[in-house]
Coordinates of C-alpha atoms in Angstrom, one line a residue:
X135 CA 27.4 -79.9 -70.3
X136 CA 28.8 -79.3 -73.8
X137 CA 26.5 -79.4 -76.8
X138 CA 27.5 -79.6 -80.4
X139 CA 25.4 -79.8 -83.5
X140 CA 26.0 -82.3 -86.3
X141 CA 24.7 -80.9 -89.6
X142 CA 23.8 -83.3 -92.4
X143 CA 22.1 -81.8 -95.5
X144 CA 18.4 -82.6 -95.1
X145 CA 18.9 -84.2 -91.7
X146 CA 20.0 -87.4 -90.0
X147 CA 16.9 -89.5 -90.7
X148 CA 17.8 -91.3 -93.9
X149 CA 14.3 -90.7 -95.2
X150 CA 14.3 -87.0 -94.3
X151 CA 14.6 -85.8 -97.9
X152 CA 11.0 -87.0 -98.4
X153 CA 9.8 -84.7 -95.7
X154 CA 7.9 -81.6 -97.1
X155 CA 9.7 -79.3 -94.7
X156 CA 13.3 -79.9 -96.0
X157 CA 15.5 -77.9 -98.3
X158 CA 15.8 -80.5 -101.1
X159 CA 19.0 -79.0 -102.5
X160 CA 20.5 -78.6 -99.0
X161 CA 23.6 -80.7 -99.7
X162 CA 25.0 -78.1 -102.1
X163 CA 23.2 -75.0 -100.8
X164 CA 25.6 -72.9 -98.7
X165 CA 22.9 -70.5 -97.6
X166 CA 21.0 -73.4 -96.0
X167 CA 24.0 -74.3 -93.9
X168 CA 24.8 -70.7 -93.0
X169 CA 21.3 -70.3 -91.7
X170 CA 21.5 -73.4 -89.6
X171 CA 24.9 -72.3 -88.2
X172 CA 23.6 -68.9 -87.4
X173 CA 20.6 -70.4 -85.6
X174 CA 22.9 -72.7 -83.6
X175 CA 25.1 -69.8 -82.7
X176 CA 22.1 -67.8 -81.4
X177 CA 21.3 -70.7 -79.2
X178 CA 24.8 -70.9 -77.9
X179 CA 26.0 -74.3 -79.3
X180 CA 29.7 -75.0 -78.7
X181 CA 30.2 -76.0 -82.3
X182 CA 28.8 -77.3 -85.5
X183 CA 30.2 -80.6 -86.9
X184 CA 30.4 -82.0 -90.4
X185 CA 31.2 -85.6 -91.3
X186 CA 32.8 -86.5 -94.7
X187 CA 33.6 -89.3 -97.0
X188 CA 35.8 -89.4 -100.1
X189 CA 33.5 -91.8 -102.1
X190 CA 29.9 -92.4 -103.1
X191 CA 28.7 -95.4 -101.2
X192 CA 29.1 -98.8 -102.8
X193 CA 26.3 -100.4 -104.9
X194 CA 24.5 -99.9 -108.1
X195 CA 23.4 -96.4 -109.1
X196 CA 19.8 -97.6 -109.2
X197 CA 20.1 -98.4 -105.4
X198 CA 22.3 -95.4 -104.4
X199 CA 19.9 -92.9 -106.0
X200 CA 17.3 -93.6 -103.3
X201 CA 19.6 -92.3 -100.6
X202 CA 20.4 -88.6 -100.1
X203 CA 23.2 -88.8 -97.5
X204 CA 25.7 -90.9 -99.5
X205 CA 25.8 -89.1 -102.8
X206 CA 26.5 -85.4 -103.6
X207 CA 27.5 -82.9 -101.0
X208 CA 30.0 -80.0 -100.4
X209 CA 33.5 -80.6 -99.2
X210 CA 33.2 -79.5 -95.5
X211 CA 36.4 -77.4 -95.0
X212 CA 35.4 -75.2 -97.9
X213 CA 31.9 -75.0 -96.6
X214 CA 33.1 -74.1 -93.1
X215 CA 35.3 -71.4 -94.4
X216 CA 32.2 -69.8 -96.0
X217 CA 30.2 -70.3 -92.7
X218 CA 33.1 -68.7 -90.8
X219 CA 32.5 -65.4 -92.6
X220 CA 28.8 -65.4 -91.5
X221 CA 29.3 -66.3 -87.8
X222 CA 31.4 -65.0 -84.9
X223 CA 31.6 -67.4 -82.0
X224 CA 30.4 -71.0 -82.8
X225 CA 33.1 -73.6 -83.3
X226 CA 33.6 -75.2 -86.7
X227 CA 34.5 -78.9 -86.8
X228 CA 35.2 -81.0 -89.8
X229 CA 36.2 -84.6 -90.6
X230 CA 39.4 -85.3 -92.5
X231 CA 40.6 -88.8 -93.0
X232 CA 44.1 -89.9 -92.2
X233 CA 43.9 -92.8 -94.7
X234 CA 43.6 -90.7 -97.9
X235 CA 45.3 -87.4 -97.0
X236 CA 48.8 -86.3 -96.2
X237 CA 49.7 -84.7 -92.9
X238 CA 50.9 -81.5 -94.5
X239 CA 47.5 -81.1 -96.4
X240 CA 45.5 -81.5 -93.2
X241 CA 47.8 -79.3 -91.0
X242 CA 47.7 -76.4 -93.5
X243 CA 43.9 -76.6 -94.2
X244 CA 42.9 -76.6 -90.5
X245 CA 45.5 -73.9 -89.6
X246 CA 44.0 -71.8 -92.4
X247 CA 40.4 -72.4 -91.1
X248 CA 41.6 -71.5 -87.6
X249 CA 43.0 -68.2 -88.9
X250 CA 39.9 -67.5 -91.0
X251 CA 37.6 -68.1 -88.1
X252 CA 39.8 -66.4 -85.4
X253 CA 40.3 -69.6 -83.4
X254 CA 37.2 -71.7 -83.9
X255 CA 38.5 -74.7 -85.9
X256 CA 38.3 -78.4 -84.9
X257 CA 39.6 -81.5 -86.8
X258 CA 37.7 -84.8 -86.5
X259 CA 40.3 -87.5 -87.0
X260 CA 38.9 -90.6 -88.8
X261 CA 40.6 -93.6 -90.6
X262 CA 37.7 -94.0 -93.1
X263 CA 35.0 -96.6 -92.8
X264 CA 34.0 -96.4 -96.4
X265 CA 36.2 -99.0 -98.2
X266 CA 35.2 -97.5 -101.6
X267 CA 37.5 -94.6 -100.8
X268 CA 40.5 -96.8 -101.6
X269 CA 39.4 -97.1 -105.3
X270 CA 39.5 -93.3 -105.7
X271 CA 43.1 -93.1 -104.4
X272 CA 45.0 -95.8 -106.4
X273 CA 44.4 -98.6 -103.9
X274 CA 42.6 -101.9 -104.6
X275 CA 41.6 -102.3 -101.0
X276 CA 41.2 -100.3 -97.8
X277 CA 44.0 -100.4 -95.2
X278 CA 43.6 -103.1 -92.6
X279 CA 42.1 -102.0 -89.3
X280 CA 45.3 -102.2 -87.3
X281 CA 47.3 -100.4 -90.0
X282 CA 44.7 -97.6 -90.3
X283 CA 45.2 -96.8 -86.6
X284 CA 48.9 -97.1 -86.7
X285 CA 49.0 -94.7 -89.6
X286 CA 46.5 -92.4 -87.9
X287 CA 48.6 -92.1 -84.7
X288 CA 51.6 -91.1 -86.7
X289 CA 49.6 -88.8 -88.9
X290 CA 48.3 -86.8 -85.8
X291 CA 51.8 -86.6 -84.4
X292 CA 53.0 -85.0 -87.6
X293 CA 50.1 -82.6 -87.9
X294 CA 50.7 -81.4 -84.3
X295 CA 54.4 -81.0 -85.1
X296 CA 53.6 -78.9 -88.2
X297 CA 51.2 -76.6 -86.2
X298 CA 54.0 -76.3 -83.6
X299 CA 56.7 -75.5 -86.2
X300 CA 55.7 -71.8 -85.9
X301 CA 55.9 -70.4 -82.3
X302 CA 53.5 -67.8 -81.1
X303 CA 54.7 -64.3 -82.1
X304 CA 57.0 -65.6 -84.9
X305 CA 55.6 -63.1 -87.4
X306 CA 57.3 -59.8 -86.4
X307 CA 56.7 -57.7 -89.6
X308 CA 59.8 -55.8 -88.6
X309 CA 60.5 -53.3 -91.4
X310 CA 63.5 -51.8 -89.5
X311 CA 65.4 -55.1 -89.3
X312 CA 64.1 -56.3 -92.6
X313 CA 62.8 -59.5 -91.1
X314 CA 59.3 -60.5 -91.8
X315 CA 59.4 -63.2 -89.1
X316 CA 61.8 -64.2 -86.3
X317 CA 63.8 -67.1 -87.7
X318 CA 64.5 -68.4 -84.1
X319 CA 60.8 -69.1 -83.8
X320 CA 60.3 -71.1 -86.9
X321 CA 61.5 -74.7 -87.0
X322 CA 61.8 -77.6 -89.4
X323 CA 60.1 -80.8 -88.3
X324 CA 62.3 -83.4 -89.9
X325 CA 59.9 -86.2 -89.1
X326 CA 61.0 -89.7 -90.4
X327 CA 58.5 -92.4 -89.5
X328 CA 57.0 -95.7 -90.6
X329 CA 54.4 -94.0 -92.8
X330 CA 55.5 -90.4 -93.3
X331 CA 58.6 -88.4 -94.0
X332 CA 57.9 -84.7 -93.5
X333 CA 60.5 -81.9 -93.4
X334 CA 58.4 -78.8 -92.6
X335 CA 58.0 -76.1 -91.4
X336 CA 54.3 -75.4 -92.2
X337 CA 53.7 -72.5 -94.6
X338 CA 50.9 -71.1 -92.4
X339 CA 51.7 -69.3 -89.1
X340 CA 50.8 -70.8 -85.8
X341 CA 47.0 -71.2 -85.5
X342 CA 45.2 -68.7 -83.1
X343 CA 44.3 -71.7 -80.8
X344 CA 47.9 -73.0 -80.9
X345 CA 46.3 -76.2 -82.3
X346 CA 42.8 -76.6 -83.6
X347 CA 40.8 -78.9 -81.3
X348 CA 41.1 -82.6 -82.1
X349 CA 38.0 -84.7 -82.2
X350 CA 38.0 -88.5 -82.5
X351 CA 35.4 -91.3 -82.5
X352 CA 37.4 -94.2 -81.2
X353 CA 35.3 -97.2 -80.2
X354 CA 37.4 -100.3 -81.1
X355 CA 40.4 -101.2 -78.9
X356 CA 42.8 -99.4 -81.3
X357 CA 40.3 -96.5 -81.7
X358 CA 39.9 -96.0 -77.9
X359 CA 43.7 -95.9 -77.5
X360 CA 44.0 -93.3 -80.2
X361 CA 41.1 -91.3 -78.7
X362 CA 42.7 -91.4 -75.3
X363 CA 46.1 -90.3 -76.6
X364 CA 45.0 -87.6 -79.0
X365 CA 41.3 -86.8 -78.8
X366 CA 39.9 -83.7 -77.0
X367 CA 36.3 -84.1 -78.1
X368 CA 35.3 -87.8 -78.3
X369 CA 32.3 -88.5 -80.5
X370 CA 30.9 -91.7 -79.0
X371 CA 28.1 -94.0 -80.1
X372 CA 26.8 -95.8 -77.0
X373 CA 23.1 -96.5 -76.9
X374 CA 22.5 -96.9 -73.1
X375 CA 23.6 -94.9 -70.1
X376 CA 25.2 -97.9 -68.6
X377 CA 27.4 -98.8 -71.6
X378 CA 28.3 -95.1 -72.0
X379 CA 29.4 -94.9 -68.4
X380 CA 31.7 -97.9 -69.0
X381 CA 33.1 -96.2 -72.1
X382 CA 33.4 -92.9 -70.3
X383 CA 35.4 -94.5 -67.4
X384 CA 37.6 -96.6 -69.7
X385 CA 38.5 -93.6 -71.9
X386 CA 39.3 -91.3 -68.9
X387 CA 41.4 -94.1 -67.3
X388 CA 43.3 -94.7 -70.5
X389 CA 43.9 -90.9 -70.9
X390 CA 45.1 -90.7 -67.3
X391 CA 47.6 -93.5 -67.8
X392 CA 49.0 -91.4 -70.7
X393 CA 49.4 -88.4 -68.4
X394 CA 46.3 -86.5 -69.4
X395 CA 43.8 -84.8 -67.1
X396 CA 40.0 -85.8 -67.1
X397 CA 39.0 -82.4 -68.5
X398 CA 41.3 -82.8 -71.5
X399 CA 39.1 -85.6 -73.0
X400 CA 35.4 -84.7 -73.4
X401 CA 33.1 -87.7 -74.1
X402 CA 30.2 -86.5 -76.3
X403 CA 27.7 -89.2 -77.5
X404 CA 25.7 -88.6 -80.6
X405 CA 22.0 -88.0 -79.8
X406 CA 19.0 -87.6 -82.1
X407 CA 16.3 -85.7 -80.2
X408 CA 12.8 -85.9 -81.7
X409 CA 11.3 -83.2 -79.6
X410 CA 7.7 -82.0 -79.4
X411 CA 5.7 -79.6 -77.3
X412 CA 4.1 -82.7 -75.8
X413 CA 5.2 -86.3 -75.8
X414 CA 2.3 -87.2 -78.0
X415 CA 3.4 -84.6 -80.6
X416 CA 6.9 -86.0 -80.6
X417 CA 5.8 -89.6 -81.1
X418 CA 3.5 -88.4 -83.9
X419 CA 6.4 -86.7 -85.6
X420 CA 8.5 -89.8 -85.2
X421 CA 5.8 -92.1 -86.6
X422 CA 5.5 -89.9 -89.6
X423 CA 9.2 -90.1 -90.3
X424 CA 9.1 -93.9 -90.0
X425 CA 6.3 -94.0 -92.5
X426 CA 8.6 -92.4 -95.1
X427 CA 11.0 -95.4 -95.0
X428 CA 10.6 -97.8 -98.0
X429 CA 11.4 -101.3 -96.8
X430 CA 14.1 -102.0 -99.3
X431 CA 15.8 -98.7 -98.5
X432 CA 15.6 -99.4 -94.8
X433 CA 17.2 -102.8 -95.3
X434 CA 20.0 -101.3 -97.5
X435 CA 20.6 -98.6 -94.9
X436 CA 21.1 -101.2 -92.2
X437 CA 23.3 -103.2 -94.5
X438 CA 25.5 -100.1 -95.1
X439 CA 25.6 -99.3 -91.3
X440 CA 26.7 -102.8 -90.4
X441 CA 28.8 -103.6 -93.4
X442 CA 27.0 -106.8 -94.3
X443 CA 24.9 -108.2 -97.1
X444 CA 21.2 -108.3 -96.4
X445 CA 19.9 -108.4 -99.9
X446 CA 18.4 -111.9 -99.5
X447 CA 16.9 -111.4 -96.1
X448 CA 13.3 -110.4 -95.4
X449 CA 12.7 -107.2 -93.3
X450 CA 10.6 -109.3 -90.9
X451 CA 13.5 -111.6 -90.1
X452 CA 16.2 -111.1 -87.5
X453 CA 19.7 -110.1 -88.3
X454 CA 21.6 -113.1 -89.7
X455 CA 24.9 -114.2 -88.2
X456 CA 27.2 -113.1 -91.0
X457 CA 30.7 -111.6 -91.3
X458 CA 30.7 -107.8 -91.1
X459 CA 33.0 -105.8 -93.4
X460 CA 34.9 -102.6 -92.8
X461 CA 32.9 -100.0 -90.9
X462 CA 32.7 -98.3 -87.5
X463 CA 33.4 -101.2 -85.2
X464 CA 31.8 -99.3 -82.3
X465 CA 28.5 -98.7 -84.2
X466 CA 28.5 -102.3 -85.4
X467 CA 29.0 -103.6 -81.9
X468 CA 26.3 -101.3 -80.4
X469 CA 23.7 -102.1 -83.0
X470 CA 24.3 -105.8 -82.9
X471 CA 23.9 -105.8 -79.2
X472 CA 20.7 -103.8 -79.4
X473 CA 19.2 -106.2 -82.0
X474 CA 20.1 -109.2 -79.9
X475 CA 19.0 -107.9 -76.5
X476 CA 15.6 -106.8 -77.7
X477 CA 15.1 -109.5 -80.4
X478 CA 14.4 -106.9 -83.1
X479 CA 13.5 -107.7 -86.7
X480 CA 15.4 -105.9 -89.5
X481 CA 12.4 -103.6 -89.9
X482 CA 12.2 -102.8 -86.2
X483 CA 15.9 -102.2 -86.1
X484 CA 16.1 -99.8 -89.1
X485 CA 13.1 -97.9 -87.7
X486 CA 14.8 -97.6 -84.3
X487 CA 18.0 -96.3 -85.9
X488 CA 16.8 -94.5 -89.0
X489 CA 16.9 -91.1 -87.4
X490 CA 20.3 -91.4 -85.7
X491 CA 22.5 -93.5 -88.0
X492 CA 23.4 -95.9 -85.2
X493 CA 23.5 -93.3 -82.4
X494 CA 21.1 -92.7 -79.5
X495 CA 17.6 -91.5 -80.2
X496 CA 15.2 -89.9 -77.7
X497 CA 11.6 -89.1 -78.5
X498 CA 9.5 -87.0 -76.2
X499 CA 8.8 -83.5 -74.8
X500 CA 11.7 -81.1 -74.1
X501 CA 11.4 -81.9 -70.4
X502 CA 11.5 -85.7 -71.0
X503 CA 14.5 -85.5 -73.3
X504 CA 16.3 -83.1 -70.9
X505 CA 15.6 -85.5 -68.0
X506 CA 17.5 -88.2 -69.9
X507 CA 20.4 -85.9 -70.9
X508 CA 20.7 -84.7 -67.3
X509 CA 20.7 -88.3 -66.0
X510 CA 23.5 -89.3 -68.4
X511 CA 25.5 -86.2 -67.6
X512 CA 25.2 -86.4 -63.8
X513 CA 25.7 -90.2 -64.0
X514 CA 29.2 -89.7 -65.5
X515 CA 28.1 -91.3 -68.8
X516 CA 29.2 -88.2 -70.8
X517 CA 30.4 -84.6 -70.8
X518 CA 27.7 -83.5 -73.1
X519 CA 26.2 -84.4 -76.5
X520 CA 26.4 -83.9 -80.2
X521 CA 22.8 -83.3 -81.3
X522 CA 21.7 -84.8 -84.7
X523 CA 18.4 -83.2 -85.9
X524 CA 16.4 -85.8 -87.8
X525 CA 15.0 -83.3 -90.3
X526 CA 16.6 -79.9 -91.3
X527 CA 15.8 -77.2 -90.7
X528 CA 12.4 -78.2 -89.1
X529 CA 13.8 -80.1 -86.1
X530 CA 16.7 -77.7 -85.5
X531 CA 14.0 -75.0 -84.9
X532 CA 12.3 -77.3 -82.4
X533 CA 15.6 -78.1 -80.7
X534 CA 16.5 -74.4 -80.4
X535 CA 13.1 -73.2 -79.3
X536 CA 12.1 -76.1 -77.0
X537 CA 15.1 -78.2 -75.8
X538 CA 17.9 -75.7 -75.5
X539 CA 15.8 -73.3 -73.2
X540 CA 14.9 -76.3 -71.0
X541 CA 18.6 -77.2 -70.6
X542 CA 19.4 -73.6 -69.9
X543 CA 16.6 -73.2 -67.3
X544 CA 18.1 -76.2 -65.5
X545 CA 21.6 -74.7 -65.5
X546 CA 23.0 -77.5 -67.6
X547 CA 24.3 -75.4 -70.4
X548 CA 25.4 -71.7 -70.5
X549 CA 23.4 -68.8 -72.0
X550 CA 25.6 -67.1 -74.6
X551 CA 29.3 -67.4 -75.0
X552 CA 32.0 -66.6 -72.4
X553 CA 34.9 -66.8 -74.7
X554 CA 35.7 -66.4 -78.4
X555 CA 37.5 -69.7 -79.4
X556 CA 36.4 -73.3 -79.6
X557 CA 38.9 -74.1 -76.8
X558 CA 37.2 -71.4 -74.7
X559 CA 33.8 -73.0 -75.3
X560 CA 35.0 -76.5 -74.3
X561 CA 37.2 -75.4 -71.4
X562 CA 40.3 -76.7 -73.0
X563 CA 43.7 -75.1 -72.4
X564 CA 45.7 -73.7 -75.3
X565 CA 48.8 -75.8 -76.1

């Protein structure tokens, strides 16, 4: 199976910054992230992954200041360029939105990262779930859901064309002829579409991987279709093996209908493992983290996750039946289904999801968590996982020292690297 690592400042648990083992200034501390990346590389992770947003979350500053994840953090492509100079093999994946960028910007930046890292770059395609981003880019409102995905599909098409505008070997450095590059191997794009008009060519030579690996997190109908058409690594958010198996089959079937092979689309659910030397130790760790959640912050976290107003609802009540605003439709659907199926109160729900931000969470010994991961993998529910440590760097050390060796001992993941590029690690061909 493939295993990536999702790094988020002090960790994925939204109360992690209260934990005494965190690096409090982690969000703007490059050394912190370099150390995490180096530890992940020593363990043989396929890649590290960064999310991104182009706005501080909505709300009053008095409310926002109680959250660490939604405020001040480094721009991830800049950060990954620094990490690239301190690592050799691990893949480097970053989010970049198609809603508030231009294709030329994204194509150039990820081509540059691919060159800087010698072929380890990956682009996570998103359409932006944070509607506040619109207000930072001259728009009064976020794009409608359907428009976001129509724009994204064309955006990816243009980015690929720009990467392809330079053929392999175009740079000849031929002093004798006087030609720095072979003009027959560099092409204008001349894209004219509904959303973008781009001439090209790109002013960066062809990336070492041909194209950086494209990640996507499609869960809505439009999102699934975009993922099936363009995604190579699919960051999914299913909470049960059964629902993930349905998603897995649906996505592979959609990709096949578009002429793609099963191995060209890798389904990688997000997973927060709370791992201990024993099950009791893991549950004790988890209980301590839950004790750090202030009720009003937990309620606000859930409101942010679901895109709905919960300010007038007690944490002991069930989720009200209210309209949900812009956000990840897949996460909203999975969380709503979980709350209804288990009849969870708001407090029970935010405690269940507080360490995973709406993704799967497993608490137990390394053997117990590996059992579940193996079951998902062999049951065709996934091709691997993107691990989300609840507290950094504390839980990353436990994952590397306890869980990764257990997976290696079972032959589920490799020991060390067999190739040098992200495409090598993921078994993806080079375009």
